[in-house]
């Protein structure tokens, strides 16, 4: 490892990309000044140890940079040409040479409505968790534009493989929102029919579904269909081997899959610079397909870039990676406490980029929606909240014997035997319900 | 299964029987795909898929990148699209990069979807030892899969079973891990593609006897048959049950045998500790407690990494180790 010149480090800090040399070599590049919060991590400790060793052995190649902490490639304002934006945080419409959308007023209002209702549903779910109706909730707060923009770029015959946070995409796919709550309430592990809305079940193991999406896309290509498949994942998942393998398979088979990474800056408590030394979208280069970073809080930009990506997929041009640069405004899940690892200042800086406020600002400024419209959406969101609350409170617990259901499609002798044994056991209790019902078993 | 076009009964090595089985399955159902490392042009490192790509094309016999998790993960995706992928993992010890996909996704997806999707993926794994290989090429990981609900695990011991069990595994709507006894790949046996096979998960009495039951599967069935022949010369009549399926296990067939012979020895290459033999012993003790004249004894591998090739003859349970257990059981 060589010590980088001050100029190179300064350039890396300014550009916020980690620096070209760092990207090419995978070596750390920045000084401590570029990352005032550094020095606490394992890597930083390793660096200081090495520093000590370097004093004894002053061989140039052993000398480390002052800190292994890379430039904050992801958190820095990537406002250069790598960042597709069509609507500024102030709600001003801007244009990009490669990506654009031309939407009617109705379509624009539709995007607003989607985001507001998704956000309301999400807030309702968070409240229901606080009230004990849900065991857990993974909020999408802050990611409405990334999800609605990408979700609205799809046709009904396209297929979506979500993580467990894609409530907005589910909304775009017309999945009944209350179905999403079952797994968080603990009555099932998913349970909707993925083929009804071409929206696969939520996947909890990080990154696994990206391979399923790729395989599904390989099947689409075999069928000669022109559908596209979208794999959703996050910045944390970008470290998973399955995601890298999915990139490889998609690339070598030219599969019609769009990799949609919502970089919300945080994988529970780990910032993106614990996952990558280069902006995530640039990973695509090494696999031989294009990667684009888009303003993930700009619903128009997310729509435009995703539309372009699915169009590529449809026309046999293969995969594309989209990095939607956004922010997880809430906790990782309702079990998480983000005050332990991130600052109020950071949170506030992203509040100023709110995806819903910026679209509303645009609609108001351009006179594309009036107060009556916003009031109507507000009313609709109230009604939705009421519907969700009622649905969750009347959601039945599963039958005890559901434990044994659907373990196999073609049956299995051991499951049959254990089901029968357990039913006998349950019915051995004096207060056992009548045969045929074991609801609320012991 | 179209018997009309099936070729006549022939003597085939197990590897060729599997090849014919894949061929027949692909002819019968255009959704059947074969995928894995080197399965195409090369025909697999054991030549099990020899000629399939030539006849069915690269779209159906897919040489994959060298990434096992990717192979299984994309196979799941293709199954969700309506295909029936038959995946080859090149060797037993290389399945572990795919273990996460197999256990957390393949096994559970049907249940997760409350039965609304099926993932009919077959994973073929040449397994177990005896071919003088380097590390990771001789292991018997079957219980690591049999322990997982949602998976089915089978292992044929002969050519006819290899042919039919694979055809049945491919037709099954559940994921099936198909363990192929690689050191028996070249053993020949008659395959009749016009036969009517029994149920996939049913055990078979492959030799009748009266004094003791040997329960085995895969590569150890042959060893048990040899042990039974040797015992016969000493005046002991052993019954040999080929379990064929490790998930589920056909305990009924073993029970019928043990009620007759009153003694049971389980035999597998996998380590004895928490092996499938332990499960058979526990179940049969429950079911046949008053019939048993001796505790169920287990023969198998040791709680040690599979040894270097020069030691594998000592490590693998052979005829003498089986007969030693037989003698001990008979001495009760």
XYZ file of C-alpha atoms in Angstrom:
774
model
C 0.000 0.000 0.000
C 1.270 3.416 -0.851
C 0.523 6.642 0.896
C -1.594 8.736 -1.363
C -0.688 12.255 -2.157
C -2.462 14.980 -0.293
C -3.923 16.131 -3.579
C -5.398 12.727 -4.305
C -6.892 12.516 -0.863
C -8.281 15.997 -1.173
C -9.783 15.117 -4.543
C -11.344 11.997 -3.084
C -12.828 13.976 -0.262
C -14.177 16.654 -2.552
C -15.686 14.288 -5.078
C -17.012 12.042 -2.415
C -16.319 8.989 -4.511
C -13.454 7.475 -2.612
C -10.980 8.542 -5.249
C -10.026 6.791 -8.412
C -6.912 5.184 -7.015
C -8.821 3.800 -4.103
C -11.421 2.411 -6.406
C -8.907 0.717 -8.652
C -6.772 -0.805 -5.959
C -9.241 -1.300 -3.211
C -6.818 0.466 -0.937
C -7.888 3.107 1.534
C -7.235 6.584 0.386
C -8.348 9.262 2.743
C -6.985 11.144 5.615
C -8.676 11.309 8.963
C -9.800 14.795 8.121
C -12.117 13.347 5.536
C -13.922 11.310 8.118
C -14.022 12.967 11.489
C -16.096 10.169 12.918
C -13.491 7.551 12.048
C -11.017 5.718 14.174
C -13.424 3.671 16.223
C -13.967 0.724 13.941
C -12.109 -2.538 13.724
C -10.460 -1.475 10.513
C -9.315 1.746 12.068
C -7.739 -0.142 14.941
C -6.032 -2.402 12.469
C -4.640 0.632 10.784
C -3.217 2.051 13.948
C -1.570 -1.277 14.727
C -0.043 -1.304 11.327
C 1.082 2.206 11.878
C 3.002 1.035 14.884
C 4.551 -1.761 12.903
C 5.458 0.640 10.174
C 7.599 2.613 12.566
C 9.798 -0.430 13.102
C 9.784 -1.434 9.488
C 9.763 1.724 7.466
C 9.349 -0.078 4.154
C 7.307 2.188 1.964
C 4.773 -0.443 1.044
C 3.965 -1.102 4.664
C 3.185 2.471 5.494
C -0.527 2.944 5.847
C -2.615 5.969 5.243
C -3.493 7.818 8.384
C -6.854 6.172 8.534
C -8.428 3.235 6.783
C -11.738 4.939 6.896
C -12.667 5.686 3.302
C -14.158 8.867 2.057
C -17.853 8.966 2.701
C -18.633 8.170 -0.871
C -22.270 7.592 -0.208
C -23.080 10.282 2.300
C -21.428 13.095 0.401
C -23.594 15.006 -1.973
C -23.291 13.138 -5.223
C -24.699 16.001 -7.166
C -22.486 15.542 -10.177
C -23.258 13.779 -13.400
C -23.571 10.449 -11.629
C -26.797 11.413 -9.952
C -29.975 11.440 -11.999
C -32.378 14.047 -10.690
C -35.500 15.455 -12.306
C -37.001 17.180 -9.318
C -34.863 19.121 -6.879
C -35.513 18.996 -3.147
C -37.149 22.397 -3.586
C -39.609 20.912 -6.040
C -38.051 22.444 -9.103
C -38.234 20.453 -12.334
C -34.818 19.906 -13.899
C -33.756 17.844 -16.873
C -31.192 15.149 -17.501
C -29.662 14.406 -20.885
C -30.327 10.646 -20.711
C -33.401 10.187 -18.574
C -36.696 11.975 -18.558
C -40.409 11.466 -18.149
C -43.327 13.322 -19.617
C -46.285 12.852 -17.313
C -49.813 14.156 -17.386
C -51.133 16.051 -14.393
C -53.164 13.010 -13.488
C -50.118 10.774 -13.537
C -48.176 13.219 -11.406
C -50.989 13.409 -8.907
C -51.149 9.621 -8.959
C -47.534 9.403 -7.872
C -48.262 11.834 -5.073
C -51.256 9.817 -3.975
C -49.223 6.586 -4.053
C -46.546 8.068 -1.857
C -48.936 9.613 0.633
C -51.010 6.471 1.022
C -47.945 4.242 1.269
C -46.499 6.548 3.883
C -49.772 6.553 5.781
C -50.021 2.786 5.678
C -46.466 2.558 6.958
C -47.136 4.977 9.804
C -50.252 3.040 10.706
C -48.271 -0.201 10.839
C -45.673 1.404 13.089
C -48.445 2.533 15.441
C -49.999 -0.910 15.412
C -46.663 -2.368 16.441
C -46.526 0.109 19.330
C -50.004 -1.000 20.334
C -48.941 -4.628 20.340
C -50.938 -5.605 17.271
C -47.769 -6.345 15.298
C -44.675 -8.030 16.657
C -42.394 -6.041 14.388
C -42.529 -3.543 11.568
C -39.902 -2.540 9.024
C -40.723 1.015 8.020
C -40.162 2.392 4.532
C -40.275 5.982 5.749
C -38.106 8.121 3.482
C -38.021 5.585 0.681
C -41.433 6.349 -0.807
C -40.078 7.897 -3.991
C -37.640 5.084 -4.687
C -40.387 2.507 -4.294
C -43.263 4.302 -6.007
C -41.082 5.604 -8.803
C -39.656 2.191 -9.604
C -42.902 0.355 -8.917
C -44.874 2.565 -11.301
C -42.358 1.928 -14.071
C -43.541 -1.673 -14.385
C -46.153 -3.508 -16.403
C -48.467 -6.054 -14.848
C -46.597 -8.916 -16.528
C -43.302 -7.803 -14.998
C -42.253 -9.584 -11.832
C -40.949 -8.161 -8.581
C -38.753 -9.826 -5.973
C -38.828 -7.618 -2.877
C -36.911 -7.573 0.387
C -39.165 -7.108 3.415
C -39.476 -3.315 3.184
C -41.050 -2.860 -0.235
C -44.488 -1.806 0.987
C -44.606 0.922 -1.619
C -43.771 -1.448 -4.438
C -46.420 -3.836 -3.123
C -48.870 -0.943 -3.329
C -47.934 -0.355 -6.956
C -48.476 -4.067 -7.630
C -51.980 -3.850 -6.138
C -51.156 -6.209 -3.298
C -53.706 -5.727 -0.518
C -51.657 -3.830 2.091
C -53.213 -5.732 4.955
C -51.714 -8.934 3.543
C -48.269 -7.472 4.205
C -49.044 -7.316 7.907
C -49.563 -11.027 8.443
C -45.911 -11.923 8.773
C -45.256 -8.964 11.068
C -48.184 -9.959 13.240
C -46.934 -13.512 13.337
C -49.861 -15.256 11.736
C -47.926 -16.427 8.688
C -44.583 -16.036 6.952
C -45.927 -14.230 3.936
C -48.865 -15.983 2.552
C -50.026 -13.920 -0.401
C -50.047 -15.609 -3.762
C -47.001 -14.203 -5.558
C -48.487 -14.963 -8.950
C -51.645 -12.935 -8.397
C -49.782 -9.641 -8.653
C -46.372 -10.857 -9.840
C -44.998 -9.752 -6.503
C -42.947 -12.420 -4.775
C -43.070 -12.993 -1.041
C -40.981 -10.851 1.235
C -37.558 -12.394 1.732
C -35.857 -11.904 5.066
C -32.478 -13.493 4.414
C -30.557 -10.582 2.972
C -29.897 -10.812 -0.746
C -31.321 -14.293 -1.377
C -34.143 -13.031 -3.568
C -31.760 -11.356 -5.979
C -30.778 -14.801 -7.252
C -34.404 -15.865 -7.481
C -35.136 -12.786 -9.562
C -32.230 -13.580 -11.831
C -33.335 -17.186 -12.286
C -36.874 -16.047 -12.912
C -35.569 -13.622 -15.522
C -33.585 -16.426 -17.154
C -36.878 -18.301 -17.373
C -38.611 -15.271 -18.889
C -35.917 -15.162 -21.557
C -36.315 -18.898 -22.223
C -40.024 -18.352 -22.700
C -39.331 -15.649 -25.251
C -41.439 -13.222 -23.225
C -40.656 -9.514 -23.034
C -41.398 -9.090 -19.343
C -38.839 -7.587 -17.030
C -37.958 -8.742 -13.533
C -36.950 -6.377 -10.760
C -34.839 -7.454 -7.810
C -35.000 -5.107 -4.839
C -32.237 -5.088 -2.271
C -30.363 -2.658 -0.074
C -26.897 -1.318 0.546
C -26.276 -4.011 3.155
C -27.247 -6.748 0.739
C -24.723 -5.446 -1.755
C -22.101 -7.203 0.379
C -23.797 -10.558 0.114
C -22.271 -13.191 -2.111
C -25.684 -14.021 -3.490
C -25.963 -10.515 -4.922
C -22.564 -10.796 -6.587
C -23.500 -14.221 -7.935
C -26.772 -12.827 -9.219
C -24.843 -10.100 -11.053
C -22.646 -12.791 -12.593
C -25.503 -15.013 -13.703
C -27.547 -12.089 -15.011
C -24.581 -10.838 -16.943
C -23.407 -14.084 -18.555
C -26.952 -15.115 -19.517
C -28.020 -11.554 -20.375
C -31.085 -11.978 -18.197
C -33.865 -9.368 -18.328
C -33.483 -8.324 -14.719
C -33.182 -4.887 -13.142
C -31.230 -4.730 -9.915
C -32.817 -1.970 -7.881
C -30.683 -1.151 -4.869
C -32.166 1.254 -2.365
C -29.100 2.653 -0.724
C -30.746 4.034 2.389
C -27.311 4.647 3.938
C -27.768 2.286 6.851
C -27.727 -1.494 7.290
C -29.128 -1.432 10.801
C -26.225 0.418 12.442
C -23.624 0.082 9.715
C -23.152 2.938 7.286
C -22.635 2.235 3.619
C -18.899 2.710 3.966
C -18.865 -0.544 5.953
C -20.208 -2.250 2.815
C -18.339 -0.701 -0.044
C -15.421 1.456 -1.087
C -16.993 2.466 -4.368
C -20.468 3.817 -5.025
C -22.693 0.800 -5.326
C -23.864 1.580 -8.849
C -20.282 1.288 -10.069
C -20.188 -2.377 -9.102
C -22.064 -3.008 -12.331
C -18.951 -2.066 -14.346
C -17.103 -5.138 -13.197
C -19.941 -7.381 -14.260
C -20.366 -5.851 -17.675
C -23.679 -4.053 -17.468
C -24.611 -0.439 -16.836
C -25.101 1.038 -13.403
C -26.805 4.321 -12.634
C -27.194 6.294 -9.463
C -30.473 8.085 -9.125
C -31.803 10.517 -6.572
C -33.851 8.046 -4.574
C -35.971 10.805 -3.063
C -37.030 11.997 -6.495
C -39.978 9.968 -7.667
C -39.710 11.270 -11.223
C -36.065 10.321 -11.539
C -36.693 6.863 -10.074
C -39.548 6.371 -12.513
C -37.515 7.559 -15.492
C -34.446 5.466 -14.759
C -36.421 2.331 -13.936
C -38.475 2.736 -17.104
C -35.279 2.899 -19.095
C -33.883 -0.153 -17.319
C -36.948 -2.329 -17.859
C -37.048 -1.191 -21.474
C -33.469 -2.430 -21.884
C -34.473 -5.717 -20.308
C -37.463 -6.108 -22.612
C -35.443 -5.518 -25.717
C -32.784 -8.077 -24.884
C -30.135 -5.658 -23.724
C -29.738 -7.446 -20.421
C -29.466 -6.384 -16.818
C -28.922 -2.987 -15.299
C -28.142 -1.839 -11.786
C -29.918 1.167 -10.307
C -28.700 2.641 -7.059
C -31.454 4.759 -5.575
C -29.663 7.087 -3.220
C -32.047 7.626 -0.366
C -32.331 7.512 3.390
C -34.021 5.315 5.938
C -35.748 8.029 7.969
C -36.984 5.613 10.585
C -35.363 2.818 12.519
C -34.271 -0.390 10.801
C -37.299 -1.990 12.390
C -39.404 -1.173 15.405
C -36.836 -3.125 17.461
C -34.022 -0.769 16.507
C -32.766 2.432 18.137
C -30.986 4.581 15.561
C -30.021 7.243 18.124
C -27.209 4.880 19.114
C -25.430 5.191 15.798
C -26.463 8.254 13.827
C -26.873 11.951 14.390
C -29.842 14.272 14.452
C -27.985 16.527 12.012
C -27.796 13.774 9.452
C -31.454 12.978 9.895
C -32.373 16.639 9.515
C -30.323 16.985 6.351
C -32.421 14.241 4.772
C -35.660 15.676 6.051
C -34.937 18.612 3.788
C -34.975 16.197 0.843
C -38.335 14.682 1.673
C -39.755 12.912 -1.397
C -43.396 13.724 -0.769
C -42.875 17.374 0.098
C -40.845 17.973 -3.013
C -43.499 16.539 -5.327
C -46.178 18.490 -3.522
C -44.120 21.622 -3.898
C -43.853 20.995 -7.612
C -47.574 20.253 -8.013
C -48.471 23.415 -6.121
C -45.982 25.622 -7.858
C -47.079 24.479 -11.289
C -50.744 24.532 -10.366
C -51.106 20.846 -11.242
C -53.103 20.075 -8.125
C -55.236 22.276 -5.927
C -56.054 22.362 -2.252
C -59.190 20.326 -2.799
C -57.076 17.557 -4.281
C -54.666 17.487 -1.366
C -57.566 17.496 1.061
C -59.147 14.570 -0.752
C -55.912 12.580 -0.539
C -55.713 13.385 3.139
C -59.219 12.097 3.594
C -58.430 8.954 1.660
C -55.382 8.319 3.785
C -57.481 8.688 6.942
C -59.895 6.123 5.590
C -57.045 3.827 4.725
C -55.624 4.068 8.217
C -59.003 3.138 9.629
C -59.288 0.191 7.265
C -55.826 -1.090 8.205
C -56.560 -0.802 11.923
C -59.782 -2.704 11.557
C -58.208 -5.351 9.359
C -55.398 -6.068 11.782
C -57.678 -6.261 14.787
C -59.887 -8.796 13.103
C -57.072 -10.828 11.586
C -57.549 -14.354 12.901
C -54.799 -16.426 14.438
C -53.955 -19.479 12.383
C -55.282 -22.876 13.319
C -52.795 -24.823 15.426
C -52.634 -27.602 12.897
C -51.450 -25.098 10.277
C -47.996 -25.966 11.625
C -48.161 -29.091 9.503
C -49.713 -27.574 6.408
C -47.819 -26.897 3.192
C -44.550 -28.281 4.479
C -44.540 -30.372 1.309
C -46.530 -30.128 -1.891
C -46.643 -33.897 -2.407
C -46.870 -34.985 1.214
C -44.333 -36.572 3.547
C -44.839 -39.589 5.793
C -43.104 -38.049 8.797
C -45.208 -34.887 8.681
C -48.351 -37.008 8.405
C -47.288 -39.089 11.393
C -46.419 -36.105 13.552
C -49.600 -34.277 12.596
C -51.657 -37.274 13.694
C -49.682 -37.684 16.915
C -50.021 -34.019 17.805
C -53.747 -34.032 17.065
C -54.143 -37.028 19.375
C -52.141 -35.251 22.040
C -54.276 -32.119 21.791
C -57.496 -34.069 21.919
C -56.312 -35.895 25.047
C -57.005 -32.812 27.136
C -60.275 -32.809 28.991
C -61.230 -29.397 27.650
C -60.197 -30.205 24.126
C -62.451 -28.686 21.488
C -64.535 -30.972 19.372
C -62.764 -32.986 16.705
C -61.988 -30.990 13.588
C -61.136 -27.793 15.401
C -57.978 -27.257 17.357
C -58.106 -23.483 17.226
C -56.194 -21.941 20.053
C -54.534 -25.230 20.993
C -52.243 -25.794 23.900
C -44.229 -41.789 -18.451
C -44.606 -42.980 -22.013
C -43.818 -46.664 -22.007
C -44.504 -46.937 -25.717
C -41.353 -45.133 -26.726
C -39.208 -46.536 -23.928
C -36.219 -48.562 -25.041
C -35.917 -52.208 -24.072
C -34.470 -53.334 -20.766
C -30.687 -53.116 -20.711
C -27.807 -53.571 -18.342
C -26.499 -50.110 -17.550
C -23.974 -48.645 -15.139
C -25.585 -46.345 -12.575
C -24.073 -43.267 -14.237
C -25.597 -44.228 -17.563
C -28.921 -45.062 -15.918
C -29.020 -41.530 -14.504
C -28.136 -40.156 -17.919
C -30.998 -42.119 -19.468
C -33.302 -40.962 -16.715
C -32.471 -37.308 -17.375
C -32.928 -37.868 -21.085
C -36.320 -39.510 -20.619
C -37.425 -36.768 -18.216
C -36.391 -34.039 -20.647
C -38.181 -35.789 -23.490
C -41.312 -36.186 -21.401
C -41.442 -32.593 -20.139
C -40.023 -29.588 -21.999
C -39.845 -27.691 -18.692
C -37.120 -29.980 -17.353
C -33.708 -28.290 -17.408
C -30.286 -29.578 -16.435
C -27.866 -27.085 -14.951
C -24.533 -27.163 -13.203
C -20.813 -26.806 -13.581
C -19.405 -28.646 -16.600
C -22.651 -30.498 -17.280
C -22.856 -29.299 -20.874
C -20.010 -29.711 -23.293
C -18.000 -31.918 -20.961
C -20.984 -33.998 -19.901
C -20.116 -33.629 -16.236
C -16.950 -34.681 -14.468
C -18.435 -38.171 -14.132
C -19.993 -37.989 -17.632
C -23.436 -38.422 -16.105
C -24.873 -35.725 -18.394
C -22.889 -36.871 -21.414
C -24.521 -35.967 -24.730
C -27.489 -34.162 -23.223
C -26.444 -30.695 -24.305
C -25.766 -31.969 -27.811
C -29.299 -33.339 -28.010
C -31.269 -30.782 -26.007
C -29.263 -27.619 -26.606
C -27.647 -25.019 -24.400
C -30.993 -23.577 -23.356
C -31.916 -26.774 -21.564
C -28.532 -28.131 -20.519
C -26.889 -25.150 -18.972
C -23.223 -24.796 -18.124
C -23.316 -22.444 -15.163
C -20.825 -20.080 -13.581
C -18.806 -21.684 -10.810
C -21.062 -20.531 -7.990
C -23.167 -23.082 -6.157
C -25.396 -20.629 -4.336
C -26.015 -18.952 -7.668
C -26.864 -22.267 -9.289
C -29.434 -23.200 -6.670
C -30.736 -19.645 -6.254
C -31.341 -19.191 -9.973
C -32.817 -22.697 -10.163
C -35.354 -21.589 -7.547
C -36.183 -18.575 -9.691
C -36.625 -20.748 -12.758
C -38.833 -23.131 -10.806
C -40.980 -20.156 -9.792
C -41.283 -19.381 -13.484
C -42.581 -22.910 -14.142
C -39.428 -24.817 -15.006
C -38.200 -28.008 -13.352
C -34.465 -27.552 -12.961
C -32.271 -30.553 -12.208
C -29.165 -29.106 -10.655
C -25.859 -30.912 -10.404
C -23.533 -30.082 -7.553
C -20.216 -31.420 -8.724
C -19.170 -33.036 -5.439
C -20.693 -33.462 -1.978
C -18.226 -31.133 -0.279
C -19.064 -28.301 -2.669
C -22.734 -28.057 -1.801
C -22.172 -25.818 1.198
C -22.030 -22.469 -0.608
C -25.580 -23.378 -1.693
C -26.648 -24.581 1.737
C -28.192 -21.237 2.642
C -30.322 -21.148 -0.498
C -31.326 -24.786 -0.017
C -32.246 -24.474 3.650
C -33.628 -20.951 3.947
C -35.281 -20.644 0.539
C -35.762 -23.889 -1.366
C -37.013 -25.875 1.621
C -39.326 -23.211 3.018
C -40.767 -21.359 0.046
C -43.788 -23.619 -0.424
C -44.754 -23.242 3.222
C -43.961 -19.510 3.223
C -46.408 -19.085 0.365
C -49.031 -21.136 2.212
C -48.799 -23.645 -0.616
C -49.370 -21.125 -3.389
C -46.050 -21.724 -5.108
C -44.089 -24.902 -5.765
C -40.363 -25.184 -6.223
C -39.740 -28.525 -7.917
C -35.947 -28.390 -7.961
C -33.882 -31.580 -7.920
C -30.335 -31.302 -6.646
C -28.130 -34.185 -7.717
C -25.085 -34.700 -5.552
C -22.455 -37.375 -6.253
C -21.627 -38.302 -2.666
C -19.708 -40.583 -0.328
C -16.212 -41.953 -0.620
C -14.225 -44.800 -2.012
C -12.734 -43.246 -5.129
C -9.375 -42.149 -3.751
C -10.178 -38.478 -4.063
C -8.766 -35.359 -2.446
C -10.501 -33.544 0.404
C -14.183 -32.481 0.000
C -14.846 -35.152 -2.648
C -15.919 -38.067 -0.443
C -18.390 -36.775 2.098
C -21.816 -37.990 3.126
C -23.812 -34.900 4.155
C -27.275 -36.413 3.691
C -28.569 -35.828 7.204
C -27.679 -32.151 7.005
C -30.461 -32.004 4.422
C -32.752 -34.689 5.813
C -32.989 -32.656 9.019
C -34.589 -29.785 7.128
C -38.354 -29.846 6.724
C -39.403 -29.113 3.190
C -36.664 -31.182 1.574
C -36.838 -34.782 0.493
C -33.668 -36.857 0.311
C -33.150 -40.089 -1.555
C -30.198 -42.236 -2.549
C -30.344 -45.118 -5.017
C -28.078 -48.126 -4.674
C -28.480 -49.670 -8.126
C -29.117 -48.811 -11.753
C -32.846 -49.468 -11.846
C -33.453 -47.338 -8.769
C -31.142 -44.642 -10.105
C -33.221 -44.463 -13.272
C -36.648 -44.568 -11.698
C -36.011 -42.658 -8.510
C -34.582 -39.743 -10.475
C -37.543 -39.726 -12.819
C -39.854 -39.694 -9.815
C -37.799 -37.000 -8.083
C -38.087 -34.790 -11.166
C -41.853 -35.356 -11.316
C -42.196 -34.561 -7.624
C -43.457 -31.058 -6.833
C -41.156 -30.808 -3.813
C -37.433 -30.120 -3.757
C -35.515 -33.389 -3.744
C -31.851 -33.870 -2.912
C -30.711 -36.836 -4.949
C -27.585 -38.455 -3.508
C -25.692 -40.519 -6.058
C -23.238 -43.124 -4.744
C -20.306 -42.055 -6.847
C -18.140 -45.129 -6.213
C -20.980 -47.258 -7.630
C -21.371 -45.169 -10.797
C -19.791 -47.933 -12.864
C -21.690 -50.847 -11.302
C -24.052 -52.344 -13.840
C -27.633 -53.397 -13.314
C -30.694 -53.992 -15.417
C -32.880 -51.000 -16.214
C -36.298 -51.522 -17.734
C -37.749 -48.187 -18.816
C -41.095 -49.877 -19.327
C -41.307 -51.116 -15.747
C -43.729 -49.689 -13.242
C -41.728 -48.338 -10.317
C -42.819 -48.509 -6.684
C -43.240 -45.378 -4.556
C -40.167 -43.147 -4.382
C -39.876 -43.207 -0.618
C -40.535 -46.896 -0.067
C -37.749 -49.080 1.295
C -37.067 -52.454 -0.314
C -36.035 -55.778 1.129
C -33.224 -56.621 -1.260
C -32.270 -59.881 0.453
C -34.460 -61.917 2.739
C -33.118 -63.393 5.960
C -34.213 -64.459 9.421
C -31.546 -63.703 12.031
C -30.887 -59.978 11.738
C -31.792 -56.981 9.593
C -29.193 -54.746 7.988
C -30.627 -51.357 7.009
C -28.550 -49.344 4.549
C -28.799 -47.117 1.485
C -26.692 -45.834 -1.375
C -23.160 -47.189 -1.552
C -23.474 -49.351 1.584
C -26.194 -51.615 0.227
C -23.621 -53.537 -1.773
C -21.405 -53.890 1.290
C -24.358 -55.211 3.274
C -25.235 -57.720 0.578
C -21.643 -58.942 0.627
C -21.747 -59.137 4.417
C -24.973 -61.116 4.227
C -23.361 -63.547 1.776
C -20.375 -63.986 4.075
C -22.651 -64.490 7.103
C -24.616 -67.057 5.156
C -21.472 -69.169 4.912
C -21.240 -68.998 8.693
C -24.831 -70.100 9.017
C -26.366 -66.710 9.777
C -29.262 -65.566 7.628
C -29.304 -61.771 7.317
C -32.017 -59.655 5.772
C -30.955 -56.521 3.914
C -33.271 -53.523 3.653
C -32.376 -50.830 1.126
C -33.912 -47.713 2.673
C -33.607 -45.768 -0.633
C -35.070 -42.668 1.002
C -33.582 -40.736 3.914
C -36.395 -38.181 4.091
C -38.862 -39.562 4.682
C -37.612 -42.916 5.955
C -39.909 -45.860 5.415
C -39.937 -47.147 8.983
C -42.830 -49.500 8.241
C -40.747 -51.722 5.990
C -37.913 -51.788 8.510
C -40.390 -52.566 11.272
C -41.843 -55.522 9.391
C -38.340 -56.850 8.856
C -37.271 -56.382 12.467
C -40.431 -57.969 13.824
C -39.308 -61.014 11.902
C -35.549 -60.974 12.553
C -35.594 -59.291 16.011
C -32.243 -57.685 15.473
C -31.206 -54.554 13.599
C -27.911 -53.046 12.488
C -27.886 -49.764 10.578
C -25.100 -49.041 8.114
C -24.073 -45.810 6.395
C -20.889 -44.022 5.421
C -21.870 -40.818 7.177
C -20.674 -40.428 10.752
C -22.605 -42.522 13.262
C -23.157 -39.602 15.632
C -26.624 -38.143 14.982
C -26.681 -39.996 11.683
C -29.717 -41.469 9.966
C -28.917 -44.762 11.752
C -29.546 -43.064 15.081
C -33.000 -42.036 13.902
C -33.754 -45.542 12.638
C -32.534 -47.001 15.941
C -34.684 -44.680 18.006
C -37.820 -45.205 15.938
C -37.424 -48.952 15.735
C -36.765 -49.186 19.445
C -40.064 -47.381 20.003
C -41.923 -49.495 17.514
C -40.354 -52.904 18.183
C -39.280 -52.733 21.817
C -40.757 -56.116 22.698
C -39.521 -57.759 19.527
C -35.911 -56.760 19.871
C -33.451 -59.321 21.200
C -30.550 -56.887 21.088
C -30.012 -53.131 21.068
C -29.951 -51.613 17.622
C -26.320 -51.225 16.633
C -24.955 -48.676 14.235
C -22.072 -48.907 11.782
C -20.782 -45.805 10.053
C -18.134 -43.165 9.756
C -16.236 -41.621 12.615
C -16.581 -38.186 14.171
C -13.572 -37.021 12.227
C -13.048 -35.312 8.908
C -13.137 -37.744 6.015
C -9.534 -38.978 5.940
C -6.967 -38.714 3.163
C -7.407 -41.296 0.436
C -4.735 -43.627 1.785
C -6.801 -44.115 4.915
C -10.249 -44.335 3.435
C -10.296 -48.123 3.210
C -9.879 -48.193 6.987
C -12.341 -45.353 7.537
C -15.162 -46.672 5.388
C -17.386 -49.299 6.972
C -16.530 -52.470 5.064
C -17.689 -56.016 5.236
C -15.674 -56.786 8.389
C -16.979 -53.790 10.344
C -20.519 -54.728 9.390
C -19.974 -58.368 10.401
C -18.405 -57.286 13.673
C -21.602 -55.420 14.541
C -23.669 -58.389 13.349
C -21.700 -60.702 15.663
C -22.185 -58.364 18.599
C -25.920 -58.103 17.958
C -26.266 -61.852 17.565
C -24.331 -62.421 20.829
C -27.081 -60.858 22.924
